[in-house]
Tab-separated table of C-alpha atoms in Angstrom:
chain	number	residue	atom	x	y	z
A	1	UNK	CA	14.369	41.462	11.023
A	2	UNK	CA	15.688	40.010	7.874
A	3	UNK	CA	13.819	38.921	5.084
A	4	UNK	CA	13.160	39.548	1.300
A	5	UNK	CA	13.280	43.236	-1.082
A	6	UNK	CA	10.317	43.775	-2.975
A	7	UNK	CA	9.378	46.588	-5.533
A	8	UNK	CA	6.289	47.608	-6.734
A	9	UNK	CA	6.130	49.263	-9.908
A	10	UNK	CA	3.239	51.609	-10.273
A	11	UNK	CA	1.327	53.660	-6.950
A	12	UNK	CA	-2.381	53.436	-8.314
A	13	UNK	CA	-5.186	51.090	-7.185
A	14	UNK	CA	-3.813	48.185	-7.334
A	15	UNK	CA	-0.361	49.091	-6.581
A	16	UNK	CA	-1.218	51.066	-3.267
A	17	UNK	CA	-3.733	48.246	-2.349
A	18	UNK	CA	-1.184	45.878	-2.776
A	19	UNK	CA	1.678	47.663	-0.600
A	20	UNK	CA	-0.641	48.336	2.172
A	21	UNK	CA	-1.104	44.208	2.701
A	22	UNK	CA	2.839	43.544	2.147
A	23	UNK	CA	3.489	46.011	4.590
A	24	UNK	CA	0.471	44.934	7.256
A	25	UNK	CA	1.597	41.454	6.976
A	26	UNK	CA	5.367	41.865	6.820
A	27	UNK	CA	6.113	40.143	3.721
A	28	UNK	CA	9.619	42.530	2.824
A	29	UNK	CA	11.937	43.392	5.141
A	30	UNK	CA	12.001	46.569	2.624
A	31	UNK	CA	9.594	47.888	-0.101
A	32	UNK	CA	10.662	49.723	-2.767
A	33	UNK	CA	7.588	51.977	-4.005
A	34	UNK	CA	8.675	53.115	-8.253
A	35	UNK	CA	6.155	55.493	-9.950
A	36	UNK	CA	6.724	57.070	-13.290
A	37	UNK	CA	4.937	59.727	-11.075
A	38	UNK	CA	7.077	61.176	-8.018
A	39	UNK	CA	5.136	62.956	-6.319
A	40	UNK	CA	2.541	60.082	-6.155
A	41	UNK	CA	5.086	57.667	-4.689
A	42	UNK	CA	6.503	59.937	-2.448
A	43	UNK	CA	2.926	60.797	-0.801
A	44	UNK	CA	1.892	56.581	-0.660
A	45	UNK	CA	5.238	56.119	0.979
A	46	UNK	CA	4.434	58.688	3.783
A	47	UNK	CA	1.057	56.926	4.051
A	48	UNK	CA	2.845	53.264	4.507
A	49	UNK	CA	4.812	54.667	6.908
A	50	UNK	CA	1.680	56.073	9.444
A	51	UNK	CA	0.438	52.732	8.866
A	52	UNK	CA	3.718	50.731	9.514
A	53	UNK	CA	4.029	52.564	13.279
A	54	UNK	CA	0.065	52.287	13.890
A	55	UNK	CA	0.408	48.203	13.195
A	56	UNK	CA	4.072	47.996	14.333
A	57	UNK	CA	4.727	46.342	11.173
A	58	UNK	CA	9.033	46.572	10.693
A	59	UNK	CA	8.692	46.288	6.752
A	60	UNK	CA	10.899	49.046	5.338
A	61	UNK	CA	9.409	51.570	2.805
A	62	UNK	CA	10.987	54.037	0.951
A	63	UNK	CA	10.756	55.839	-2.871
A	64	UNK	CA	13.000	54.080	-5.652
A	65	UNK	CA	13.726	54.313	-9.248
A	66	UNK	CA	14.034	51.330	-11.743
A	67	UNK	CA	17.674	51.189	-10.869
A	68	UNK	CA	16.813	50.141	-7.453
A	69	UNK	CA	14.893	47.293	-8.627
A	70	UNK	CA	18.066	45.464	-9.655
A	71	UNK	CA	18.668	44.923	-5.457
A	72	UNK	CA	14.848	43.519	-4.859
A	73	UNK	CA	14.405	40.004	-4.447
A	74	UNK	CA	11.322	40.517	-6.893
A	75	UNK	CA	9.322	42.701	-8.160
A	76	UNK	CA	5.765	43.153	-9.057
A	77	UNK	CA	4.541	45.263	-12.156
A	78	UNK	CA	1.202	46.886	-11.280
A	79	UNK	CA	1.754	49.855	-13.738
A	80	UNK	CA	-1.016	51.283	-15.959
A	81	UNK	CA	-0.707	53.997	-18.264
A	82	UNK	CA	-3.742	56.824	-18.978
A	83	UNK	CA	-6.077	55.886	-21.237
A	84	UNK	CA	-9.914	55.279	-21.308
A	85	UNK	CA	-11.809	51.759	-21.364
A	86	UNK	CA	-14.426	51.861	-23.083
A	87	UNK	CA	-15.096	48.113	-23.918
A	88	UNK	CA	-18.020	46.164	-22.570
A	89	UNK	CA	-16.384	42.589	-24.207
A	90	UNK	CA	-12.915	41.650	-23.852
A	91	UNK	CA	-12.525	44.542	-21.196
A	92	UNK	CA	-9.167	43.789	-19.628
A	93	UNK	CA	-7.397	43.491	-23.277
A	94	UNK	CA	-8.609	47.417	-24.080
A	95	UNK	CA	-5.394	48.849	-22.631
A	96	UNK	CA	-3.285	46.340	-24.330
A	97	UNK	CA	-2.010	48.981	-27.789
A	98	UNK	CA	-1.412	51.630	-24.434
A	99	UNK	CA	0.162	49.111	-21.604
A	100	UNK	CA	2.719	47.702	-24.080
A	101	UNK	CA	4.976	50.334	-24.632
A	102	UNK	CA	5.334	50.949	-20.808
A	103	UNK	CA	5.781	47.282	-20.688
A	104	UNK	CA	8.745	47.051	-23.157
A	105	UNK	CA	10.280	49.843	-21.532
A	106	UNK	CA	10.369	48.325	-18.363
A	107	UNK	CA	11.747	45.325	-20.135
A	108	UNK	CA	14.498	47.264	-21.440
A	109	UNK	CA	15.742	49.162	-18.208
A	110	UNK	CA	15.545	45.464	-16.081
A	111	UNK	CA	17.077	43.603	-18.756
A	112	UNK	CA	19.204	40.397	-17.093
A	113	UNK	CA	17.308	41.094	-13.942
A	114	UNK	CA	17.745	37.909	-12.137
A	115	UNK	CA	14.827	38.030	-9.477
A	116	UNK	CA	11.305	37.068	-9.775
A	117	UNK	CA	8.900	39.282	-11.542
A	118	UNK	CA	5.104	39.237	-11.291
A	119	UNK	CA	3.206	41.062	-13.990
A	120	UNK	CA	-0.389	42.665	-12.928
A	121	UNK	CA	-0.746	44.935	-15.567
A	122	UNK	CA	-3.495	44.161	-18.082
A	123	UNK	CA	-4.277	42.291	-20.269
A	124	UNK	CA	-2.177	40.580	-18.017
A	125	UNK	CA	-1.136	36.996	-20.676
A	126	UNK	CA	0.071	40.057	-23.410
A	127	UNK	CA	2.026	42.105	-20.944
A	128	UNK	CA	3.732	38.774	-18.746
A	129	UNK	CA	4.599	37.854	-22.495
A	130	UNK	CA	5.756	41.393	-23.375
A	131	UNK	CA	8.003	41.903	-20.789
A	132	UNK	CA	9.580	38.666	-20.557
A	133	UNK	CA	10.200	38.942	-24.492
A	134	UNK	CA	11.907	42.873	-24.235
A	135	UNK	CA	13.618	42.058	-20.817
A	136	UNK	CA	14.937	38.156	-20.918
A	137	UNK	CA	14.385	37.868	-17.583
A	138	UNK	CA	13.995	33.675	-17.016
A	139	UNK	CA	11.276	34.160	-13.836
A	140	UNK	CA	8.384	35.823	-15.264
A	141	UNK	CA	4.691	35.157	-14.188
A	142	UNK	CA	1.548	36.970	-14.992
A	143	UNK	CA	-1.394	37.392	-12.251
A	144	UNK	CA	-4.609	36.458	-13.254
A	145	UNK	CA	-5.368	32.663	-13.452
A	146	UNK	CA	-4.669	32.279	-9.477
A	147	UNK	CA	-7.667	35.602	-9.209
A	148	UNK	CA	-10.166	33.383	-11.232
A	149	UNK	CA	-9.361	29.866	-9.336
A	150	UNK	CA	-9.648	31.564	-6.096
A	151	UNK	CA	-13.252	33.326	-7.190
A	152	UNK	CA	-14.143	29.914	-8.769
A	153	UNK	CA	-13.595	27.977	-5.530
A	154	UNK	CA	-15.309	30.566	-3.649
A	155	UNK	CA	-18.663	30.783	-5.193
A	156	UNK	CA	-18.460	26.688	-5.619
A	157	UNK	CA	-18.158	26.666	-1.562
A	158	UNK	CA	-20.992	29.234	-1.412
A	159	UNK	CA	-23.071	27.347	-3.949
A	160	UNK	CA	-22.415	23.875	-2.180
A	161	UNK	CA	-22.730	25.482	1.406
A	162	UNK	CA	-19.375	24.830	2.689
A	163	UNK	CA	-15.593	26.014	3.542
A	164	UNK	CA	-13.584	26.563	0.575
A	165	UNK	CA	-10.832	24.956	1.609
A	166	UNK	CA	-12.860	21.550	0.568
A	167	UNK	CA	-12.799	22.848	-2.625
A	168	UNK	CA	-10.121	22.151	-5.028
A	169	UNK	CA	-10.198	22.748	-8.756
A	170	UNK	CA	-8.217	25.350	-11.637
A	171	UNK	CA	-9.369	28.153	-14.168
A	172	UNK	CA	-6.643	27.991	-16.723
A	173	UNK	CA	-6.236	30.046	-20.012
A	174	UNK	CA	-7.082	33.904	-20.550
A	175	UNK	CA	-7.598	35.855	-17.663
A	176	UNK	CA	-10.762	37.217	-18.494
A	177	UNK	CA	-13.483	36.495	-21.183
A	178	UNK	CA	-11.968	33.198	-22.563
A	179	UNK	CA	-11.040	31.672	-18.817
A	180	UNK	CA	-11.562	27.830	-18.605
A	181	UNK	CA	-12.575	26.338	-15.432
A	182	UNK	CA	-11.023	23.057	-15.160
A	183	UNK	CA	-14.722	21.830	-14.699
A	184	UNK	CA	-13.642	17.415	-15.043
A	185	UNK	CA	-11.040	17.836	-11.919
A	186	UNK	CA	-12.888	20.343	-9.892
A	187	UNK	CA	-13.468	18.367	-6.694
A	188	UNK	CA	-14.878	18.563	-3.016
A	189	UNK	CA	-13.358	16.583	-0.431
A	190	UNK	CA	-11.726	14.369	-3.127
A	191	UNK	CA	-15.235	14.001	-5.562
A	192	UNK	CA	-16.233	14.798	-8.230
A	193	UNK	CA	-18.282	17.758	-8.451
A	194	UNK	CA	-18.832	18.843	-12.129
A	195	UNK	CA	-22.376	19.423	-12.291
A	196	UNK	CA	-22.356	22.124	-9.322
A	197	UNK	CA	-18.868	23.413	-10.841
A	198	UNK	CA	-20.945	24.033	-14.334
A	199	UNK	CA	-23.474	25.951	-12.371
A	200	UNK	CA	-20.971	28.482	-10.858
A	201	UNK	CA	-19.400	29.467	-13.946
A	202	UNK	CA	-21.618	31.899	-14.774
A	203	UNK	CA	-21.290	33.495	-11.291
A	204	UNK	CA	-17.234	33.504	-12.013
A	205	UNK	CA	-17.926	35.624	-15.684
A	206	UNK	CA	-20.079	37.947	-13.710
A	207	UNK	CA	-18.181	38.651	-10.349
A	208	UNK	CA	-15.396	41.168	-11.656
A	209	UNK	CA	-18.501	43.347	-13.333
A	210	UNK	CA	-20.241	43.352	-10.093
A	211	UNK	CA	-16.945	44.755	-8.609
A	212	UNK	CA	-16.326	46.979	-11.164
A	213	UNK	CA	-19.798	48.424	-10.427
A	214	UNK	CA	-19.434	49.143	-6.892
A	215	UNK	CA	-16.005	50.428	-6.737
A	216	UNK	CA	-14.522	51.214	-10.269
A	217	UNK	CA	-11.825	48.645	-10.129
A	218	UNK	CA	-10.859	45.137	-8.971
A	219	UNK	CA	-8.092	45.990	-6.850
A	220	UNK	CA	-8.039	43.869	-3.414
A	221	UNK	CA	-8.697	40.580	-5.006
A	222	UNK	CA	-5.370	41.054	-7.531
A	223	UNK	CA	-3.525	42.206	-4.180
A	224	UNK	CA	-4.026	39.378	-2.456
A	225	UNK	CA	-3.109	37.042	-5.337
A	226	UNK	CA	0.462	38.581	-5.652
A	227	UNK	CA	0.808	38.488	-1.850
A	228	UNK	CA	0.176	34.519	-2.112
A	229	UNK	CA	1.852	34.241	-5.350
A	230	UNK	CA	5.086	36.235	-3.462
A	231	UNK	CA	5.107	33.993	-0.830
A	232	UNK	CA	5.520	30.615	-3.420
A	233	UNK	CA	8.111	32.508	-5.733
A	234	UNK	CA	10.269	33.928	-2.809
A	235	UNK	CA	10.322	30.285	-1.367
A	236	UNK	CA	8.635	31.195	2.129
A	237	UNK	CA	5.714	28.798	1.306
A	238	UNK	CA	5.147	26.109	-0.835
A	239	UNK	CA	1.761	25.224	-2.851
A	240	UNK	CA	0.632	26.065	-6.473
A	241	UNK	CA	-0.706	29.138	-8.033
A	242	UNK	CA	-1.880	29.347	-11.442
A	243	UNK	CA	0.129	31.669	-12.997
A	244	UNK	CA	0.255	32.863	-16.902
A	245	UNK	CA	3.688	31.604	-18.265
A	246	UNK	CA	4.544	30.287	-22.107
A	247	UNK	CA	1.838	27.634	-23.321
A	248	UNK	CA	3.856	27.025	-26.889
A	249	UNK	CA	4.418	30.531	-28.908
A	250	UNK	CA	1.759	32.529	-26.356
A	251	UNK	CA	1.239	32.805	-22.680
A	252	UNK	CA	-1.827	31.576	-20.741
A	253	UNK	CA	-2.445	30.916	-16.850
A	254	UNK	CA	-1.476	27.209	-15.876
A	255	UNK	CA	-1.039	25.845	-12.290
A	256	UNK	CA	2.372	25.702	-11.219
A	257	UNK	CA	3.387	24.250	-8.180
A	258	UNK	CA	6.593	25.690	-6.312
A	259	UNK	CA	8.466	23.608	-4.298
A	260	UNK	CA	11.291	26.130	-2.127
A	261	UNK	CA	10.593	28.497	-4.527
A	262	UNK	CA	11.400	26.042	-7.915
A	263	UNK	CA	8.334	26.166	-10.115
A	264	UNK	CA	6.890	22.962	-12.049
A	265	UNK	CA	3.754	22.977	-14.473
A	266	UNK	CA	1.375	20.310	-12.889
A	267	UNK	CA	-2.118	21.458	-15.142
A	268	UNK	CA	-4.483	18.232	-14.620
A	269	UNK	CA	-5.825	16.124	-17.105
A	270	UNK	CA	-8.290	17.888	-19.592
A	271	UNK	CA	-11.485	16.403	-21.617
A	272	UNK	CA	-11.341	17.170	-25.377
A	273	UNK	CA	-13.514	20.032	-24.514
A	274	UNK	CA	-11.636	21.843	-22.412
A	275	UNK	CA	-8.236	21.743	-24.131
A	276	UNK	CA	-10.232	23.000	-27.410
A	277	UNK	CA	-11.128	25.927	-24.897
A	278	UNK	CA	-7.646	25.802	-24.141
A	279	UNK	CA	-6.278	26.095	-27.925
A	280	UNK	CA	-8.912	28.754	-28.578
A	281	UNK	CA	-7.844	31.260	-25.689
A	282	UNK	CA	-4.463	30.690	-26.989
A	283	UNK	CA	-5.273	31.182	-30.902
A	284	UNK	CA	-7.090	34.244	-29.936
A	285	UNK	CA	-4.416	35.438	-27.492
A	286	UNK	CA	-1.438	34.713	-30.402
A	287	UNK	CA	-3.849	37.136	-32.775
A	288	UNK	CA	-3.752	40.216	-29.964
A	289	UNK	CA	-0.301	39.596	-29.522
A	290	UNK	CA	0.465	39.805	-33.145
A	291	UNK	CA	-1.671	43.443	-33.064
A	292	UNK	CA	0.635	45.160	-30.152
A	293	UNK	CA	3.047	47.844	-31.223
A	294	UNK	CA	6.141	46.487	-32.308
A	295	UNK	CA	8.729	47.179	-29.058
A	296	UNK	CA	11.370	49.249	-30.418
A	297	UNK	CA	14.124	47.461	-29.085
A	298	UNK	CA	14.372	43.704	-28.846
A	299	UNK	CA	16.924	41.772	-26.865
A	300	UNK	CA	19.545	39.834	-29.274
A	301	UNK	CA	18.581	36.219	-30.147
């Protein structure tokens, strides 16, 4: 077998989630499992290997420190530190004051690192931004965006009766409370559908609550959107993913489409309203960004 490294940074829900569907598919040809907690990634690695041999799946897993990120093709930063969420508005930027630290750490110990890295880690536009900034690593891309397009084409299908894959259309902006769905470009089987897209977009605010509800914690639906996300930045498929990269002085999900692995910004045409939407989730974002502790180290201009 030969095929791509892969790290994972961080062995809790999303993180273990995550490795068990690169390792049932067969993304890696090795996974490198890194946990500021030992123990923890020691005990996921022994359960990724009983499931390896019961699947025959020939992805490699083993225990790693940051060091051993430097050899991984990319790496994905799932990390979340302990604190308690409280918030019932603007829920996923509660753990930004305790995520960024971790973040700029991170940053500092992979600093050059020349592979892809995706960012889960939320609020997901502040700690893509974070790391990039501490690390100056050029291929940096925060998971979120590609989570609400793929929820917003799946209740559209389920609202219009049919398959999602007639469904094509973007959220862009803030993953989270100040996501825009690209509501003028949404389309099924090439038409214009903006009235039914307007109806589901109460459905997409909702659906993470619902799942919160029931299980604690979004975890399989992030999973799956590094899995596809890997698959565009390591250059074994092509399509687009909307990722959260720099919109001006902040970051924000936009589509990007990547061609062999070579990423290009192809966000659709916008009405007035929805790049005011657009401005807005990025003034707001710039003000929590502004708010983070100052990283204690900062990489030389």
């Amino acid at each position: 077998m030969s095929g791509p490294v892969v790290g994972i940074v961080g062995a809790g829900a999303v993180g273990q989630v995550l490795a068990a569907g690169l390792v049932s598919v067969e993304l890696p040809e090795r996974l490198v499992v890194v946990s500021r907690r030992t123990e923890q990634a020691r005990a996921l690695v022994d359960d990724l290997e009983d499931m390896a041999l019961a699947v025959r799946s020939r992805t490699w897993v083993e225990v790693g420190e940051v060091a051993d990120l430097r050899g991984c093709d990319a790496v994905v930063v799932a990390l979340r530190t302990d604190f308690t969420n409280s918030a019932v508005e603007d829920i996923r930027r509660c753990g930004a004051a305790a995520n960024a630290p971790a973040l700029g750490a991170l940053g500092r110990e992979l600093r050059g690192y020349e592979g892809s890295v995706l960012v889960v880690t939320n609020p997901v536009d502040l700690m893509a931004r974070r790391f990039a900034e501490v690390s100056g690593c050029a291929r940096v891309y925060g998971i979120g965006s590609n989570l609400d397009s793929a929820r917003y084409r799946l209740l559209l299908a389920r609202y219009a009766r049919i398959s999602p894959d007639r469904v094509r259309g973007h959220v862009i902006g803030e993953h989270g409370d100040r996501a825009v769905p690209c509501l003028s470009s949404t389309t099924v089987d090439g038409l214009p559908v903006e009235g039914r897209a307007r109806a589901v977009v109460q459905g997409l605010q909702e659906r993470p609550a619902l799942i919160r509800a029931g299980i604690g914690r979004t975890r399989c639906g992030p999973a799956g959107a590094v899995v596809s996300t890997l698959r565009k930045v390591l250059g074994l498929a092509d399509g687009v993913e909307e990722l959260s990269v720099p919109y001006g002085d902040v970051w924000l999900g936009l589509p990007i489409a990547f061609t062999g692995g070579v990423p290009t910004p192809c966000c659709p045409p916008l009405t007035r309203y929805e790049r005011l939407s657009l401005d807005s989730a990025a003034s707001s974002l710039r003000d929590a960004y502004a708010h983070l502790p100052v990283p204690t180290e900062r990489i030389p201009a």
